[in-house]
Amino acid sequence: MIYKRSSALFEEAQQYIPGGVNSPVRAFKAVGGTPIFVKEAKGAYLYDEDGNRLIDYIASWGPLILGHAHEPVINAVIEKAKKGTSFGMPTEIETQLAKLAVSMVPNIDKIRFVNSGTEACMSAIRLARGYTGKDKIIKFAGCYHGHSDSFLIQAGSGAVTFGSPNSPGVTQGTAKDTLLAEYNDLESVKALTTANKGEIAAVIIEPVAGNMGCIIPSDSFIKGLRELCTQEGILLIFDEVMTGFRLGKGGAQEVLGIDADIVTFGKVIGGGLPVGAFAARNEIMAYLAPEGPVYQAGTLSGNPLAMSAGLAMLTQLNEHPEVFQSLAEKTEYLAKGIEKVLDTHGVVYQMNRLGSMMSVHFTDEPVVDFKTSVKGNNDFFKKYFHGMLNHGVYLPPSAFESYFLNDALSYEDLDATILALDTIAPTLK
Ligand SMILES: *Cc1c(COP(=O)(O)O)cnc(C)c1O
């Protein structure tokens, strides 16, 4: 495959944009080579600036669960844009999207819209601190909650890729209020709650992790975590930026059967436009300005353009919940196909998968947390990534990212992907 124009565009971008990209993982640092510049996309396919067609397994990192340029979403955005894109005043569509989201997700009464997952998680933590009157939070190594200061402590994916899990610019003062536990290890959380008794506002977790590859919580871990938080008066925050409206209508809360205290959203909820949100029961949301004292605001928050994309997307998912089953079946089909090829070629790997999230780790140990995730063989991953790319398959360009399947993928696309792997497998050793 030829990437002549992508190369040239990347050269030029680097002169004006740090590293040539507006979000680090796009730069291909983890896998080497030239980032692909996209010209357009439709359904399951990306078309790059060199005219290559790629089968896409990241779907803009999750939002495009029904495929690129999905007609109902695109049409809603076009119609809305003609009537003005932002007013800084209330609009009816904000209530429409809020009402729909609240009806789909268990255990939430009210929702506040922001512009990104980062903003949602940052605001959720402030709300938790304001509500509990406590300062400290617990996060898990390898979980990513956006790039706000409190969370850039062993933050998974992008941050790990660059080998600086603790970013310069995050002050010691901020870092000291973020305590670090191990995923799937309840004892590590108990040790922290015991040592910091009465000081912890919230535990924030990716209920199914997707930023150290896909990692599923054990039943005893996630149930134990819920019980521990209730016992200690700590709010449990589910960061459902990835899992929300992807694992099912009600996200991970519904799939795992766990009620969180605050839930954050991003990605799918915006249908491909910049939207984040956080939600909780009435008594917690009542702490938020202007109803309560915890300040949070946004010039473009809830703008009609973004809301129209979100509303069209959630309406589709709400009216066609069979999409989630269809996606899970496609993901299983792909995973089984990949397993068969890797087994045939004697490749050592771990396959983690839930719903339409999956990841392949090239290691002989089960991947259950950050420590086991980083044991994957990255040299092998690079060859795998570039091999697949050369055969027209776009996988996440980092071993620490989950694949996100979209429902526009056909079984022919999945077969083509498996065939591509079969073709490159002999060269992987
Ligand atoms: C992507 C992601 C975020 C950050 O969302 P942005 O919109 O990129 O700011 C937060 N949490 C999780 C779990 C994510 O996957």
Short mmCIF file of C-alpha atoms and ligand atoms in Angstrom, two decimals:
data_model
loop_
_atom_site.label_atom_id
_atom_site.label_comp_id
_atom_site.label_asym_id
_atom_site.label_seq_id
_atom_site.Cartn_x
_atom_site.Cartn_y
_atom_site.Cartn_z
CA MET A 1 0.00 0.00 0.00
CA ILE A 2 1.18 3.52 -0.80
CA TYR A 3 1.06 6.37 1.72
CA LYS A 4 2.69 9.10 -0.33
CA ARG A 5 0.14 11.82 0.26
CA SER A 6 -0.34 10.87 3.93
CA SER A 7 3.44 11.19 4.37
CA ALA A 8 3.52 14.61 2.74
CA LEU A 9 0.55 15.85 4.75
CA PHE A 10 2.14 14.58 7.96
CA GLU A 11 5.39 16.43 7.14
CA GLU A 12 3.46 19.64 6.69
CA ALA A 13 1.29 19.12 9.77
CA GLN A 14 4.40 18.71 11.92
CA GLN A 15 5.49 22.22 11.01
CA TYR A 16 2.37 23.76 12.50
CA ILE A 17 0.94 21.29 15.02
CA PRO A 18 3.05 19.69 17.78
CA GLY A 19 3.88 16.20 16.54
CA GLY A 20 1.54 16.82 13.61
CA VAL A 21 -1.55 15.67 15.52
CA ASN A 22 -4.16 17.00 17.90
CA SER A 23 -4.25 13.87 20.05
CA PRO A 24 -1.03 11.89 20.65
CA VAL A 25 -2.04 8.30 19.80
CA ARG A 26 -2.80 9.37 16.23
CA ALA A 27 0.91 9.96 15.60
CA PHE A 28 1.74 6.21 15.40
CA LYS A 29 4.60 6.55 17.91
CA ALA A 30 3.77 3.14 19.39
CA VAL A 31 3.87 1.36 16.05
CA GLY A 32 6.15 3.58 13.94
CA GLY A 33 5.48 4.60 10.35
CA THR A 34 3.33 7.32 8.87
CA PRO A 35 -0.07 8.17 10.31
CA ILE A 36 -2.82 7.73 7.74
CA PHE A 37 -4.59 10.94 6.76
CA VAL A 38 -8.28 10.29 6.22
CA LYS A 39 -10.11 11.90 3.34
CA GLU A 40 -13.55 10.52 4.02
CA ALA A 41 -15.36 7.56 5.49
CA LYS A 42 -18.61 5.71 5.01
CA GLY A 43 -20.02 2.75 6.90
CA ALA A 44 -17.21 0.41 7.92
CA TYR A 45 -14.62 1.95 5.59
CA LEU A 46 -12.06 4.71 5.79
CA TYR A 47 -10.75 6.20 2.54
CA ASP A 48 -7.35 7.80 2.93
CA GLU A 49 -5.66 10.63 1.02
CA ASP A 50 -3.81 8.11 -1.17
CA GLY A 51 -7.02 6.42 -2.25
CA ASN A 52 -6.60 3.33 -0.06
CA ARG A 53 -9.71 1.76 1.45
CA LEU A 54 -9.34 0.51 5.03
CA ILE A 55 -11.71 -1.60 7.11
CA ASP A 56 -12.00 0.43 10.30
CA TYR A 57 -11.86 -1.12 13.78
CA ILE A 58 -11.62 2.06 15.84
CA ALA A 59 -14.68 4.02 14.69
CA SER A 60 -13.20 7.33 15.86
CA TRP A 61 -12.25 5.52 19.13
CA GLY A 62 -15.80 4.41 19.77
CA PRO A 63 -18.41 7.03 18.89
CA LEU A 64 -19.40 5.70 15.47
CA ILE A 65 -21.03 2.52 16.67
CA LEU A 66 -23.34 2.41 13.64
CA GLY A 67 -20.55 3.16 11.17
CA HIS A 68 -19.21 6.33 9.56
CA ALA A 69 -21.48 9.01 8.15
CA HIS A 70 -24.60 7.19 9.32
CA GLU A 71 -27.49 8.82 7.44
CA PRO A 72 -29.89 9.60 10.32
CA VAL A 73 -27.09 11.25 12.30
CA ILE A 74 -25.63 13.17 9.38
CA ASN A 75 -29.05 14.39 8.24
CA ALA A 76 -29.97 15.55 11.74
CA VAL A 77 -26.73 17.53 11.94
CA ILE A 78 -27.19 19.12 8.50
CA GLU A 79 -30.77 20.18 9.24
CA LYS A 80 -29.81 21.58 12.64
CA ALA A 81 -26.75 23.43 11.34
CA LYS A 82 -28.95 25.45 8.97
CA LYS A 83 -30.76 26.89 11.98
CA GLY A 84 -27.68 28.05 13.85
CA THR A 85 -25.01 26.08 15.67
CA SER A 86 -24.87 27.66 19.13
CA PHE A 87 -26.73 30.32 21.07
CA GLY A 88 -25.47 30.13 24.65
CA MET A 89 -29.15 29.92 25.55
CA PRO A 90 -31.36 26.95 26.39
CA THR A 91 -32.81 24.88 23.57
CA GLU A 92 -35.46 22.17 23.63
CA ILE A 93 -33.19 19.54 22.11
CA GLU A 94 -31.03 19.50 25.27
CA THR A 95 -34.02 18.29 27.27
CA GLN A 96 -34.90 15.78 24.56
CA LEU A 97 -31.46 14.19 24.69
CA ALA A 98 -31.36 14.34 28.50
CA LYS A 99 -34.77 12.68 28.77
CA LEU A 100 -33.80 9.92 26.36
CA ALA A 101 -30.45 9.24 28.05
CA VAL A 102 -32.08 9.13 31.49
CA SER A 103 -34.69 6.68 30.18
CA MET A 104 -32.05 4.35 28.72
CA VAL A 105 -29.56 4.29 31.58
CA PRO A 106 -30.46 2.72 34.93
CA ASN A 107 -30.12 4.59 38.19
CA ILE A 108 -29.75 8.18 36.96
CA ASP A 109 -32.26 11.03 37.36
CA LYS A 110 -30.43 13.98 35.84
CA ILE A 111 -27.64 14.54 33.36
CA ARG A 112 -25.37 17.49 32.51
CA PHE A 113 -23.83 17.81 29.05
CA VAL A 114 -20.26 18.93 28.46
CA ASN A 115 -17.96 18.80 25.42
CA SER A 116 -15.71 15.78 26.01
CA GLY A 117 -15.13 12.73 28.14
CA THR A 118 -12.28 14.57 29.84
CA GLU A 119 -14.61 17.34 30.94
CA ALA A 120 -17.20 14.82 32.11
CA CYS A 121 -14.76 12.96 34.38
CA MET A 122 -13.13 16.14 35.66
CA SER A 123 -16.54 17.55 36.57
CA ALA A 124 -17.76 14.28 38.10
CA ILE A 125 -14.81 14.30 40.49
CA ARG A 126 -15.48 17.89 41.49
CA LEU A 127 -19.12 17.03 42.11
CA ALA A 128 -18.11 14.00 44.20
CA ARG A 129 -15.74 16.13 46.27
CA GLY A 130 -18.36 18.84 46.73
CA TYR A 131 -21.02 16.32 47.71
CA THR A 132 -18.90 14.34 50.18
CA GLY A 133 -16.76 17.20 51.46
CA LYS A 134 -13.66 15.00 50.98
CA ASP A 135 -10.56 15.53 48.83
CA LYS A 136 -9.01 12.23 47.84
CA ILE A 137 -9.94 9.94 45.00
CA ILE A 138 -8.93 6.40 44.07
CA LYS A 139 -8.23 5.45 40.48
CA PHE A 140 -6.89 2.24 38.98
CA ALA A 141 -3.54 1.84 37.25
CA GLY A 142 -4.10 1.65 33.50
CA CYS A 143 -7.53 3.29 33.55
CA TYR A 144 -7.85 6.47 31.51
CA HIS A 145 -10.31 9.18 32.48
CA GLY A 146 -9.24 11.94 30.13
CA HIS A 147 -6.30 14.29 30.44
CA SER A 148 -7.24 16.45 33.41
CA ASP A 149 -4.52 16.73 36.08
CA SER A 150 -6.04 14.45 38.73
CA PHE A 151 -6.16 11.51 36.35
CA LEU A 152 -2.76 11.66 34.67
CA ILE A 153 -1.37 9.16 37.13
CA GLN A 154 -0.68 5.81 35.40
CA ALA A 155 -3.35 6.63 32.90
CA GLY A 156 -3.20 3.81 30.36
CA SER A 157 -3.19 3.92 26.54
CA GLY A 158 -1.87 7.23 25.21
CA ALA A 159 0.07 8.01 28.36
CA VAL A 160 1.66 4.55 28.59
CA THR A 161 2.54 4.56 24.92
CA PHE A 162 4.76 7.54 25.58
CA GLY A 163 6.39 6.06 28.63
CA SER A 164 5.46 8.98 30.85
CA PRO A 165 2.55 7.77 32.90
CA ASN A 166 2.90 10.80 35.13
CA SER A 167 2.92 13.86 32.93
CA PRO A 168 5.13 16.86 33.70
CA GLY A 169 2.90 19.79 34.54
CA VAL A 170 0.80 17.86 37.03
CA THR A 171 1.66 19.34 40.41
CA GLN A 172 2.60 17.27 43.46
CA GLY A 173 -0.28 18.95 45.24
CA THR A 174 -2.76 17.52 42.75
CA ALA A 175 -1.06 14.13 42.47
CA LYS A 176 -1.15 13.54 46.21
CA ASP A 177 -4.95 13.47 46.22
CA THR A 178 -5.08 10.69 43.63
CA LEU A 179 -4.50 7.26 45.14
CA LEU A 180 -3.66 4.35 42.89
CA ALA A 181 -5.16 0.86 43.14
CA GLU A 182 -4.78 -2.24 40.94
CA TYR A 183 -7.61 -3.34 38.65
CA ASN A 184 -9.35 -6.58 39.67
CA ASP A 185 -7.65 -6.39 43.08
CA LEU A 186 -10.12 -5.47 45.82
CA GLU A 187 -7.46 -5.81 48.51
CA SER A 188 -5.47 -2.99 46.91
CA VAL A 189 -8.54 -0.75 47.28
CA LYS A 190 -9.17 -1.86 50.87
CA ALA A 191 -5.58 -1.05 51.80
CA LEU A 192 -6.12 2.52 50.54
CA THR A 193 -9.51 3.04 52.19
CA THR A 194 -8.08 1.77 55.50
CA ALA A 195 -4.98 3.97 55.32
CA ASN A 196 -7.06 7.04 54.31
CA LYS A 197 -10.17 6.45 56.34
CA GLY A 198 -12.79 9.19 56.04
CA GLU A 199 -10.76 11.12 53.45
CA ILE A 200 -11.89 9.56 50.18
CA ALA A 201 -14.59 11.22 48.09
CA ALA A 202 -14.79 8.75 45.23
CA VAL A 203 -13.47 5.70 43.48
CA ILE A 204 -13.46 6.14 39.70
CA ILE A 205 -13.21 3.13 37.43
CA GLU A 206 -13.68 2.06 33.83
CA PRO A 207 -16.27 -0.64 34.62
CA VAL A 208 -14.92 -2.58 31.66
CA ALA A 209 -11.45 -1.23 31.02
CA GLY A 210 -10.55 -0.25 27.47
CA ASN A 211 -7.39 1.77 27.86
CA MET A 212 -4.99 -1.06 28.71
CA GLY A 213 -6.55 -3.22 26.07
CA CYS A 214 -9.97 -4.54 26.97
CA ILE A 215 -10.08 -5.91 30.53
CA ILE A 216 -13.16 -7.36 32.14
CA PRO A 217 -13.72 -6.95 35.88
CA SER A 218 -14.25 -10.15 37.84
CA ASP A 219 -17.66 -10.46 39.41
CA SER A 220 -16.30 -10.57 42.95
CA PHE A 221 -14.11 -7.52 42.31
CA ILE A 222 -16.82 -5.24 40.95
CA LYS A 223 -19.45 -6.38 43.50
CA GLY A 224 -16.91 -6.08 46.32
CA LEU A 225 -16.00 -2.59 45.13
CA ARG A 226 -19.65 -1.51 45.22
CA GLU A 227 -20.06 -2.89 48.77
CA LEU A 228 -16.86 -1.32 50.00
CA CYS A 229 -17.82 2.12 48.65
CA THR A 230 -21.26 1.91 50.27
CA GLN A 231 -19.76 0.86 53.61
CA GLU A 232 -17.19 3.65 53.61
CA GLY A 233 -19.47 6.44 52.31
CA ILE A 234 -17.41 6.72 49.12
CA LEU A 235 -19.07 7.54 45.80
CA LEU A 236 -18.52 4.97 43.07
CA ILE A 237 -18.02 6.66 39.70
CA PHE A 238 -18.37 4.53 36.58
CA ASP A 239 -16.49 6.12 33.73
CA GLU A 240 -18.71 4.89 30.91
CA VAL A 241 -17.20 7.15 28.26
CA MET A 242 -16.27 3.99 26.34
CA THR A 243 -18.88 1.51 27.58
CA GLY A 244 -21.90 3.83 27.70
CA PHE A 245 -24.41 3.12 24.91
CA ARG A 246 -21.93 0.54 23.57
CA LEU A 247 -22.21 -2.51 25.82
CA GLY A 248 -25.97 -2.07 25.84
CA LYS A 249 -28.61 0.64 26.20
CA GLY A 250 -27.79 0.96 29.87
CA GLY A 251 -24.04 0.50 29.47
CA ALA A 252 -21.86 -1.35 31.96
CA GLN A 253 -24.20 -0.67 34.89
CA GLU A 254 -26.82 -2.77 33.13
CA VAL A 255 -24.46 -5.46 31.83
CA LEU A 256 -22.66 -5.93 35.16
CA GLY A 257 -25.76 -5.41 37.29
CA ILE A 258 -24.10 -2.74 39.43
CA ASP A 259 -25.50 0.68 40.37
CA ALA A 260 -22.89 3.42 40.28
CA ASP A 261 -23.32 6.74 42.12
CA ILE A 262 -22.13 8.95 39.27
CA VAL A 263 -21.77 7.89 35.63
CA THR A 264 -19.76 9.70 32.97
CA PHE A 265 -20.31 9.54 29.22
CA GLY A 266 -18.60 10.59 26.01
CA LYS A 267 -17.95 9.01 22.61
CA VAL A 268 -21.23 7.31 21.51
CA ILE A 269 -23.43 9.87 23.29
CA GLY A 270 -22.22 12.52 20.82
CA GLY A 271 -22.66 10.41 17.69
CA GLY A 272 -19.31 11.69 16.40
CA LEU A 273 -19.62 15.28 17.58
CA PRO A 274 -17.91 16.55 20.75
CA VAL A 275 -20.22 15.62 23.63
CA GLY A 276 -19.55 14.37 27.12
CA ALA A 277 -21.95 14.08 30.04
CA PHE A 278 -22.18 13.12 33.67
CA ALA A 279 -25.24 11.89 35.47
CA ALA A 280 -26.43 10.74 38.88
CA ARG A 281 -29.42 10.50 41.16
CA ASN A 282 -31.26 13.71 42.12
CA GLU A 283 -29.67 14.16 45.52
CA ILE A 284 -26.17 14.22 44.01
CA MET A 285 -27.00 16.29 40.91
CA ALA A 286 -28.71 18.86 43.17
CA TYR A 287 -25.20 19.89 44.27
CA LEU A 288 -24.43 21.19 40.80
CA ALA A 289 -24.67 24.91 39.90
CA PRO A 290 -27.02 26.67 39.46
CA GLU A 291 -29.11 24.36 41.66
CA GLY A 292 -26.27 23.80 44.11
CA PRO A 293 -22.81 25.15 45.01
CA VAL A 294 -20.49 23.01 42.81
CA TYR A 295 -19.52 25.15 39.83
CA GLN A 296 -19.40 23.75 36.32
CA ALA A 297 -20.07 25.51 33.00
CA GLY A 298 -19.39 25.57 29.26
CA THR A 299 -19.89 28.10 26.46
CA LEU A 300 -20.66 25.42 23.88
CA SER A 301 -22.08 22.80 26.26
CA GLY A 302 -25.33 21.35 24.96
CA ASN A 303 -25.10 23.24 21.67
CA PRO A 304 -27.81 22.22 19.22
CA LEU A 305 -25.43 20.79 16.63
CA ALA A 306 -23.83 18.36 19.08
CA MET A 307 -27.17 17.56 20.69
CA SER A 308 -28.74 16.74 17.32
CA ALA A 309 -26.01 14.18 16.58
CA GLY A 310 -26.38 12.66 20.05
CA LEU A 311 -30.15 12.58 19.84
CA ALA A 312 -30.14 10.92 16.42
CA MET A 313 -27.60 8.35 17.61
CA LEU A 314 -29.34 7.45 20.88
CA THR A 315 -32.72 7.36 19.15
CA GLN A 316 -31.35 4.77 16.71
CA LEU A 317 -29.93 2.66 19.53
CA ASN A 318 -33.06 2.98 21.63
CA GLU A 319 -35.30 1.93 18.76
CA HIS A 320 -32.96 -0.84 17.57
CA PRO A 321 -31.52 -2.44 20.70
CA GLU A 322 -30.85 -5.57 18.63
CA VAL A 323 -27.79 -3.67 17.40
CA PHE A 324 -25.96 -4.54 20.61
CA GLN A 325 -26.57 -8.25 20.08
CA SER A 326 -25.60 -8.00 16.43
CA LEU A 327 -22.36 -6.24 17.40
CA ALA A 328 -21.54 -8.80 20.08
CA GLU A 329 -22.06 -11.60 17.55
CA LYS A 330 -19.81 -9.93 15.00
CA THR A 331 -17.16 -9.39 17.63
CA GLU A 332 -17.33 -13.03 18.68
CA TYR A 333 -17.07 -14.11 15.04
CA LEU A 334 -14.00 -11.95 14.49
CA ALA A 335 -12.38 -13.01 17.75
CA LYS A 336 -12.89 -16.70 16.98
CA GLY A 337 -11.51 -16.24 13.48
CA ILE A 338 -8.43 -14.45 14.81
CA GLU A 339 -7.95 -17.12 17.50
CA LYS A 340 -8.07 -19.87 14.92
CA VAL A 341 -5.41 -18.26 12.74
CA LEU A 342 -3.13 -17.45 15.67
CA ASP A 343 -3.52 -20.99 17.07
CA THR A 344 -2.72 -22.49 13.68
CA HIS A 345 0.47 -20.46 13.50
CA GLY A 346 1.47 -21.19 17.10
CA VAL A 347 1.29 -17.55 18.21
CA VAL A 348 1.08 -16.94 21.96
CA TYR A 349 -1.73 -14.49 22.78
CA GLN A 350 -4.62 -13.56 25.06
CA MET A 351 -8.01 -12.57 23.67
CA ASN A 352 -10.14 -10.30 25.88
CA ARG A 353 -13.64 -9.43 24.76
CA LEU A 354 -16.99 -8.16 25.96
CA GLY A 355 -19.81 -7.00 23.68
CA SER A 356 -18.24 -4.98 20.88
CA MET A 357 -14.97 -4.30 22.71
CA MET A 358 -12.02 -6.65 22.28
CA SER A 359 -8.24 -6.75 22.37
CA VAL A 360 -5.50 -9.21 21.49
CA HIS A 361 -2.47 -9.26 23.78
CA PHE A 362 0.70 -11.06 22.71
CA THR A 363 1.59 -12.59 26.06
CA ASP A 364 1.18 -16.02 27.67
CA GLU A 365 -0.33 -14.67 30.89
CA PRO A 366 -4.02 -13.75 31.31
CA VAL A 367 -4.39 -9.96 31.05
CA VAL A 368 -6.39 -8.80 34.06
CA ASP A 369 -4.76 -5.53 35.06
CA PHE A 370 -2.15 -2.96 34.05
CA LYS A 371 0.85 -5.06 35.10
CA THR A 372 -0.21 -8.01 32.97
CA SER A 373 -1.21 -5.74 30.09
CA VAL A 374 2.25 -4.16 29.76
CA LYS A 375 3.81 -7.63 29.48
CA GLY A 376 2.52 -7.91 25.91
CA ASN A 377 5.21 -8.16 23.22
CA ASN A 378 5.17 -4.76 21.55
CA ASP A 379 7.57 -5.66 18.73
CA PHE A 380 5.21 -8.42 17.76
CA PHE A 381 2.28 -6.03 18.01
CA LYS A 382 3.96 -3.57 15.63
CA LYS A 383 4.42 -6.24 12.97
CA TYR A 384 0.83 -7.37 13.45
CA PHE A 385 -0.48 -3.80 13.18
CA HIS A 386 1.50 -2.91 10.04
CA GLY A 387 0.85 -6.28 8.44
CA MET A 388 -2.88 -5.78 8.83
CA LEU A 389 -2.67 -2.17 7.68
CA ASN A 390 -0.88 -3.25 4.49
CA HIS A 391 -3.82 -5.55 3.85
CA GLY A 392 -6.36 -2.79 4.29
CA VAL A 393 -7.32 -3.34 7.93
CA TYR A 394 -7.10 -0.42 10.35
CA LEU A 395 -6.57 -1.64 13.94
CA PRO A 396 -5.91 0.62 16.94
CA PRO A 397 -2.30 1.82 16.54
CA SER A 398 -1.36 0.86 20.12
CA ALA A 399 -1.41 -2.43 22.02
CA PHE A 400 -3.14 -0.62 24.89
CA GLU A 401 -6.29 0.28 23.00
CA SER A 402 -9.48 -1.69 22.59
CA TYR A 403 -10.95 -2.46 19.17
CA PHE A 404 -14.37 -0.86 18.71
CA LEU A 405 -16.55 -2.67 16.26
CA ASN A 406 -19.26 -0.81 14.39
CA ASP A 407 -22.45 -2.32 13.06
CA ALA A 408 -21.73 -1.34 9.47
CA LEU A 409 -19.09 -4.12 9.40
CA SER A 410 -20.37 -7.02 7.32
CA TYR A 411 -19.41 -10.65 7.73
CA GLU A 412 -17.51 -10.27 4.44
CA ASP A 413 -15.45 -7.52 6.09
CA LEU A 414 -14.79 -9.77 9.08
CA ASP A 415 -13.79 -12.63 6.79
CA ALA A 416 -11.50 -10.30 4.84
CA THR A 417 -9.90 -9.27 8.14
CA ILE A 418 -9.34 -12.87 9.22
CA LEU A 419 -7.96 -13.70 5.78
CA ALA A 420 -5.56 -10.75 6.02
CA LEU A 421 -4.28 -12.14 9.31
CA ASP A 422 -3.89 -15.59 7.79
CA THR A 423 -1.85 -14.05 4.97
CA ILE A 424 0.52 -12.13 7.23
CA ALA A 425 0.77 -14.70 10.04
CA PRO A 426 3.81 -16.51 8.59
CA THR A 427 5.73 -13.20 8.54
CA LEU A 428 5.00 -12.35 12.17
CA LYS A 429 7.47 -14.60 13.95
C1 LIG B 1 -11.90 8.46 25.71
C2 LIG B 1 -12.06 8.34 27.18
C3 LIG B 1 -12.08 9.46 28.02
C4 LIG B 1 -11.77 10.85 27.53
O1 LIG B 1 -12.71 11.31 26.62
P1 LIG B 1 -12.29 12.53 25.62
O2 LIG B 1 -13.56 12.82 24.90
O3 LIG B 1 -11.19 11.99 24.77
O4 LIG B 1 -11.85 13.65 26.47
C5 LIG B 1 -12.36 9.28 29.35
N1 LIG B 1 -12.61 8.05 29.84
C6 LIG B 1 -12.57 6.95 29.07
C7 LIG B 1 -12.87 5.63 29.67
C8 LIG B 1 -12.27 7.06 27.72
O5 LIG B 1 -12.20 5.96 26.97
#
